[in-house]
Backbone as JSON, one array per atom type, in Angstrom:
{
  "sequence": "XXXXXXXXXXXXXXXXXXXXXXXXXXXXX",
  "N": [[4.51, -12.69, 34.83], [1.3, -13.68, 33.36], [-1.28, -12.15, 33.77], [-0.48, -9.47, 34.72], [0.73, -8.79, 32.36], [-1.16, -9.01, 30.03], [-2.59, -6.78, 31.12], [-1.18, -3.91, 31.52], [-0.89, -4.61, 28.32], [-3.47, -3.79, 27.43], [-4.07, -1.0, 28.83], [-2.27, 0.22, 27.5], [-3.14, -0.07, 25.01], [-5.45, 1.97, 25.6], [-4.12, 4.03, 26.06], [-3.21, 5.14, 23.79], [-5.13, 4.93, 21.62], [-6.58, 7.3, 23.93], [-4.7, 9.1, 22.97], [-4.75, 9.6, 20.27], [-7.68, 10.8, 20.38], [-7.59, 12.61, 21.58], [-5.71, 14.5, 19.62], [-7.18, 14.45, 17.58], [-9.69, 16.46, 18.33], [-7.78, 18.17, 18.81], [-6.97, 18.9, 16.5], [-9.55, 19.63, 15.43], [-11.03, 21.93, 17.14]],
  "CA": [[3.05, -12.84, 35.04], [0.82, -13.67, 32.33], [-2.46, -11.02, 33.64], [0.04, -8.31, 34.5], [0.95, -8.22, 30.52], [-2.6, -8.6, 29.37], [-3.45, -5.27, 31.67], [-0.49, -3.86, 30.12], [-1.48, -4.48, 26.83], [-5.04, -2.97, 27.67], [-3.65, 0.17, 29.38], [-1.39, 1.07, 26.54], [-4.45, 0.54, 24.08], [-6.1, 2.92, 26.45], [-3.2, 5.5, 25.88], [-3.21, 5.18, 22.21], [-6.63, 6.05, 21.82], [-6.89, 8.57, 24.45], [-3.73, 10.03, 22.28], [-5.55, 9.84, 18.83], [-8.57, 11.14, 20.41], [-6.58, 14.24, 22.15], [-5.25, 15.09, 18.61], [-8.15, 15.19, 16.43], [-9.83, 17.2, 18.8], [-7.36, 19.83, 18.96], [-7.38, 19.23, 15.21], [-11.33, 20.36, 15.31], [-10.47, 23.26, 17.44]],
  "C": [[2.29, -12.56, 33.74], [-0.08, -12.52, 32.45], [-1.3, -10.07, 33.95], [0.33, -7.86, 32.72], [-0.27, -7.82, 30.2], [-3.1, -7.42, 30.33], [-2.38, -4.41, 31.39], [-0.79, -3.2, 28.65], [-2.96, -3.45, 26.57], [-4.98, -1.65, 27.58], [-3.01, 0.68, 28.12], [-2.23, 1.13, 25.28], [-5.21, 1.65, 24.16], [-5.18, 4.04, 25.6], [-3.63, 5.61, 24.87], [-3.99, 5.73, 21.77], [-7.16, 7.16, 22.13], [-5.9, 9.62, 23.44], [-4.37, 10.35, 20.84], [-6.56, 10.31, 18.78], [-8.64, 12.78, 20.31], [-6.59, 15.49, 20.49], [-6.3, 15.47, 17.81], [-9.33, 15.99, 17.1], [-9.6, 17.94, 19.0], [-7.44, 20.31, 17.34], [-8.65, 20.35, 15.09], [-11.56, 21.15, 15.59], [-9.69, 24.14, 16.25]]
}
C-alpha cells in the first residue's frame, strides 16, 4: 500500500524530531 508508506514516512519524521527535540532540551537542562 502506497498511503500506508507515506504515513510511515510521516510518523517516523514525527519520531525524529520529537527525538532531537527531547535531547536538546535535556541538553538546556
Amino acid at each position: 500500500m502506497q498511503i500506508t508508506r507515506f504515513f510511515l514516512n510521516i510518523f517516523f519524521c514525527l519520531l525524529v524530531i520529537l527525538y532531537i527535540f527531547a535531547l536538546t532540551f535535556s541538553v538546556k537542562i
